[in-house]
């Protein structure tokens, strides 16, 4: 072999032997999510937001667009499109969409009413509407979960190649599939935020997106502040560690006074959490109105807090935020840009600063749900079955011993096999630090982090206000002493005069 050829071969071998990155560099799938209405004030309100959060759990980039805003040819830029039709009383009037959807060659997922003609033909669909009542849903390892529905479209008949789950109506006489799929078309007629249909849609989406990653279930403790009961936090960490339960602690950031004893005690408690098989997640700050659109300090504040954690021996692995943060240019681009892993919570109240209709994608994205939601999914096995994507079962950190006991009892009764968050790949980068996690090993700036920790006492002896420079201290001290002497002398003179006057008048009176 010639020398030049040998060099080429050696270079190729070197490239192949390079360590793989924490996450694949492959571009995420990009889905167009179209809707006719957000169905505000109806039972279907929130189903578009639910789809956004489910898609995020599969690390999918999403563009959200109202059908009224759809322009001709938009579908040509996407290989996967979801259409949500929430209005049964109004037909689709956007001719551009109607023309494009009939000729669309990509994968189409449809939910709701007004099914396209081609989809009906390909899936041999017959649909109907269940006006009101109880419906039992079974999907995956879950069965017999009851839904209270109204005006619910359902699949009366279909010859599709694949079906998902089943719906059993309250009369018990017939059972129909929850969703069906065949070729390029998938139809899932019903989705409601907050009920078991979200779990059913998760199974549909996994196949529709061809997502192959094995799912994990995590335990996450929220609402942890510097003023929380830190002794109780340490006790909770000890109890979970003794029970063999790994967990995630979602900690609230602190943007000032990080040298105060209270902050040092907060850091000490988090070090104990980390040493007890707890992973650290940085929650985003709470957004309170009014929103100052000229305040661009979020990036520096988050950067500073993350560095404080790292410089004190803590390794944050991801970020926790309400889902709408990933659709805001300022919040996602500057507040969440340090992380490639996220846990996204349901929106309580969206307060955008610079809203966008395109989501930020995280290679590791976890769908959060409450233990009550998970308990509401019926199943016949003793242990709780896994959902098809990564989920975090979230508990608010308790504020009392009784609350901690209830939490531990709940975990004991749930029979859930919780995974260790740090065994997945995570990356956090600030201006001065880099944290990498993989297979249970955490590295900070290239060095393996030792999570073993011995607690240290934090002194409360701290000067909260800097002493002022006093150039006239000595002069004022001399003046004070002088005036004290003068006052004492005056008091003595007054006493002598009173005594002299008293004796003088007494002698005069006795005469």
mmCIF file with all atom_site columns, C-alpha atoms in Angstrom, residues 274-351:
data_model
loop_
_atom_site.group_PDB
_atom_site.id
_atom_site.type_symbol
_atom_site.label_atom_id
_atom_site.label_alt_id
_atom_site.label_comp_id
_atom_site.label_asym_id
_atom_site.label_entity_id
_atom_site.label_seq_id
_atom_site.pdbx_PDB_ins_code
_atom_site.Cartn_x
_atom_site.Cartn_y
_atom_site.Cartn_z
_atom_site.occupancy
_atom_site.B_iso_or_equiv
_atom_site.pdbx_formal_charge
_atom_site.auth_seq_id
_atom_site.auth_comp_id
_atom_site.auth_asym_id
_atom_site.auth_atom_id
_atom_site.pdbx_PDB_model_num
ATOM 1  C CA . UNK A 1 274 ? -26.510 14.264 45.303 1.00 0.00 ? 274 UNK A CA 1
ATOM 2  C CA . UNK A 1 275 ? -24.587 11.838 47.506 1.00 0.00 ? 275 UNK A CA 1
ATOM 3  C CA . UNK A 1 276 ? -27.791 9.846  48.137 1.00 0.00 ? 276 UNK A CA 1
ATOM 4  C CA . UNK A 1 277 ? -28.282 8.948  44.471 1.00 0.00 ? 277 UNK A CA 1
ATOM 5  C CA . UNK A 1 278 ? -30.243 12.113 43.755 1.00 0.00 ? 278 UNK A CA 1
ATOM 6  C CA . UNK A 1 279 ? -29.824 13.976 40.465 1.00 0.00 ? 279 UNK A CA 1
ATOM 7  C CA . UNK A 1 280 ? -30.001 17.776 40.366 1.00 0.00 ? 280 UNK A CA 1
ATOM 8  C CA . UNK A 1 281 ? -32.386 19.502 37.966 1.00 0.00 ? 281 UNK A CA 1
ATOM 9  C CA . UNK A 1 282 ? -32.480 23.320 37.774 1.00 0.00 ? 282 UNK A CA 1
ATOM 10 C CA . UNK A 1 283 ? -36.004 24.654 37.629 1.00 0.00 ? 283 UNK A CA 1
ATOM 11 C CA . UNK A 1 284 ? -36.567 27.859 35.685 1.00 0.00 ? 284 UNK A CA 1
ATOM 12 C CA . UNK A 1 285 ? -37.571 30.943 37.718 1.00 0.00 ? 285 UNK A CA 1
ATOM 13 C CA . UNK A 1 286 ? -41.233 31.769 38.181 1.00 0.00 ? 286 UNK A CA 1
ATOM 14 C CA . UNK A 1 287 ? -42.596 34.328 35.718 1.00 0.00 ? 287 UNK A CA 1
ATOM 15 C CA . UNK A 1 288 ? -44.716 37.036 37.302 1.00 0.00 ? 288 UNK A CA 1
ATOM 16 C CA . UNK A 1 289 ? -46.596 39.819 35.512 1.00 0.00 ? 289 UNK A CA 1
ATOM 17 C CA . UNK A 1 290 ? -46.007 42.398 34.292 1.00 0.00 ? 290 UNK A CA 1
ATOM 18 C CA . UNK A 1 291 ? -43.475 41.003 31.827 1.00 0.00 ? 291 UNK A CA 1
ATOM 19 C CA . UNK A 1 292 ? -40.613 43.397 31.099 1.00 0.00 ? 292 UNK A CA 1
ATOM 20 C CA . UNK A 1 293 ? -39.821 42.823 27.416 1.00 0.00 ? 293 UNK A CA 1
ATOM 21 C CA . UNK A 1 294 ? -36.630 44.885 27.789 1.00 0.00 ? 294 UNK A CA 1
ATOM 22 C CA . UNK A 1 295 ? -35.132 42.714 30.539 1.00 0.00 ? 295 UNK A CA 1
ATOM 23 C CA . UNK A 1 296 ? -32.490 40.490 28.938 1.00 0.00 ? 296 UNK A CA 1
ATOM 24 C CA . UNK A 1 297 ? -30.744 39.448 32.149 1.00 0.00 ? 297 UNK A CA 1
ATOM 25 C CA . UNK A 1 298 ? -32.116 35.881 32.262 1.00 0.00 ? 298 UNK A CA 1
ATOM 26 C CA . UNK A 1 299 ? -29.106 34.341 30.511 1.00 0.00 ? 299 UNK A CA 1
ATOM 27 C CA . UNK A 1 300 ? -26.580 35.912 32.904 1.00 0.00 ? 300 UNK A CA 1
ATOM 28 C CA . UNK A 1 301 ? -28.665 35.022 35.959 1.00 0.00 ? 301 UNK A CA 1
ATOM 29 C CA . UNK A 1 302 ? -29.083 31.374 34.979 1.00 0.00 ? 302 UNK A CA 1
ATOM 30 C CA . UNK A 1 303 ? -25.418 31.172 33.964 1.00 0.00 ? 303 UNK A CA 1
ATOM 31 C CA . UNK A 1 304 ? -24.373 32.551 37.364 1.00 0.00 ? 304 UNK A CA 1
ATOM 32 C CA . UNK A 1 305 ? -26.555 30.168 39.375 1.00 0.00 ? 305 UNK A CA 1
ATOM 33 C CA . UNK A 1 306 ? -25.442 27.096 37.430 1.00 0.00 ? 306 UNK A CA 1
ATOM 34 C CA . UNK A 1 307 ? -21.815 28.109 38.000 1.00 0.00 ? 307 UNK A CA 1
ATOM 35 C CA . UNK A 1 308 ? -22.478 28.517 41.736 1.00 0.00 ? 308 UNK A CA 1
ATOM 36 C CA . UNK A 1 309 ? -23.789 24.946 41.850 1.00 0.00 ? 309 UNK A CA 1
ATOM 37 C CA . UNK A 1 310 ? -20.853 23.545 39.876 1.00 0.00 ? 310 UNK A CA 1
ATOM 38 C CA . UNK A 1 311 ? -18.239 25.504 41.832 1.00 0.00 ? 311 UNK A CA 1
ATOM 39 C CA . UNK A 1 312 ? -19.669 24.028 45.022 1.00 0.00 ? 312 UNK A CA 1
ATOM 40 C CA . UNK A 1 313 ? -19.384 20.415 43.859 1.00 0.00 ? 313 UNK A CA 1
ATOM 41 C CA . UNK A 1 314 ? -22.892 20.022 42.442 1.00 0.00 ? 314 UNK A CA 1
ATOM 42 C CA . UNK A 1 315 ? -23.609 18.829 38.905 1.00 0.00 ? 315 UNK A CA 1
ATOM 43 C CA . UNK A 1 316 ? -26.974 19.929 37.446 1.00 0.00 ? 316 UNK A CA 1
ATOM 44 C CA . UNK A 1 317 ? -28.033 17.584 34.633 1.00 0.00 ? 317 UNK A CA 1
ATOM 45 C CA . UNK A 1 318 ? -31.072 19.281 33.125 1.00 0.00 ? 318 UNK A CA 1
ATOM 46 C CA . UNK A 1 319 ? -33.733 21.972 33.329 1.00 0.00 ? 319 UNK A CA 1
ATOM 47 C CA . UNK A 1 320 ? -37.361 21.867 34.452 1.00 0.00 ? 320 UNK A CA 1
ATOM 48 C CA . UNK A 1 321 ? -39.949 24.240 32.986 1.00 0.00 ? 321 UNK A CA 1
ATOM 49 C CA . UNK A 1 322 ? -43.556 24.595 31.963 1.00 0.00 ? 322 UNK A CA 1
ATOM 50 C CA . UNK A 1 323 ? -44.028 23.518 28.367 1.00 0.00 ? 323 UNK A CA 1
ATOM 51 C CA . UNK A 1 324 ? -44.635 27.036 27.017 1.00 0.00 ? 324 UNK A CA 1
ATOM 52 C CA . UNK A 1 325 ? -41.047 28.013 27.834 1.00 0.00 ? 325 UNK A CA 1
ATOM 53 C CA . UNK A 1 326 ? -39.918 25.917 24.857 1.00 0.00 ? 326 UNK A CA 1
ATOM 54 C CA . UNK A 1 327 ? -42.059 28.148 22.595 1.00 0.00 ? 327 UNK A CA 1
ATOM 55 C CA . UNK A 1 328 ? -40.536 31.460 23.691 1.00 0.00 ? 328 UNK A CA 1
ATOM 56 C CA . UNK A 1 329 ? -37.437 32.876 21.990 1.00 0.00 ? 329 UNK A CA 1
ATOM 57 C CA . UNK A 1 330 ? -36.123 34.595 25.113 1.00 0.00 ? 330 UNK A CA 1
ATOM 58 C CA . UNK A 1 331 ? -36.933 31.872 27.655 1.00 0.00 ? 331 UNK A CA 1
ATOM 59 C CA . UNK A 1 332 ? -35.856 28.929 25.491 1.00 0.00 ? 332 UNK A CA 1
ATOM 60 C CA . UNK A 1 333 ? -32.996 30.649 23.687 1.00 0.00 ? 333 UNK A CA 1
ATOM 61 C CA . UNK A 1 334 ? -31.382 32.266 26.727 1.00 0.00 ? 334 UNK A CA 1
ATOM 62 C CA . UNK A 1 335 ? -32.814 30.638 29.844 1.00 0.00 ? 335 UNK A CA 1
ATOM 63 C CA . UNK A 1 336 ? -32.748 26.986 28.707 1.00 0.00 ? 336 UNK A CA 1
ATOM 64 C CA . UNK A 1 337 ? -29.853 27.091 26.243 1.00 0.00 ? 337 UNK A CA 1
ATOM 65 C CA . UNK A 1 338 ? -27.350 25.696 28.784 1.00 0.00 ? 338 UNK A CA 1
ATOM 66 C CA . UNK A 1 339 ? -29.055 22.296 28.800 1.00 0.00 ? 339 UNK A CA 1
ATOM 67 C CA . UNK A 1 340 ? -29.702 19.505 26.320 1.00 0.00 ? 340 UNK A CA 1
ATOM 68 C CA . UNK A 1 341 ? -32.026 17.698 28.757 1.00 0.00 ? 341 UNK A CA 1
ATOM 69 C CA . UNK A 1 342 ? -35.374 18.908 30.060 1.00 0.00 ? 342 UNK A CA 1
ATOM 70 C CA . UNK A 1 343 ? -38.430 17.900 32.043 1.00 0.00 ? 343 UNK A CA 1
ATOM 71 C CA . UNK A 1 344 ? -41.476 19.759 30.721 1.00 0.00 ? 344 UNK A CA 1
ATOM 72 C CA . UNK A 1 345 ? -44.471 20.335 32.999 1.00 0.00 ? 345 UNK A CA 1
ATOM 73 C CA . UNK A 1 346 ? -48.061 21.161 31.986 1.00 0.00 ? 346 UNK A CA 1
ATOM 74 C CA . UNK A 1 347 ? -48.687 24.879 31.587 1.00 0.00 ? 347 UNK A CA 1
ATOM 75 C CA . UNK A 1 348 ? -50.350 26.461 34.603 1.00 0.00 ? 348 UNK A CA 1
ATOM 76 C CA . UNK A 1 349 ? -50.509 29.920 33.046 1.00 0.00 ? 349 UNK A CA 1
ATOM 77 C CA . UNK A 1 350 ? -48.487 30.801 29.962 1.00 0.00 ? 350 UNK A CA 1
ATOM 78 C CA . UNK A 1 351 ? -46.775 34.198 30.250 1.00 0.00 ? 351 UNK A CA 1
#
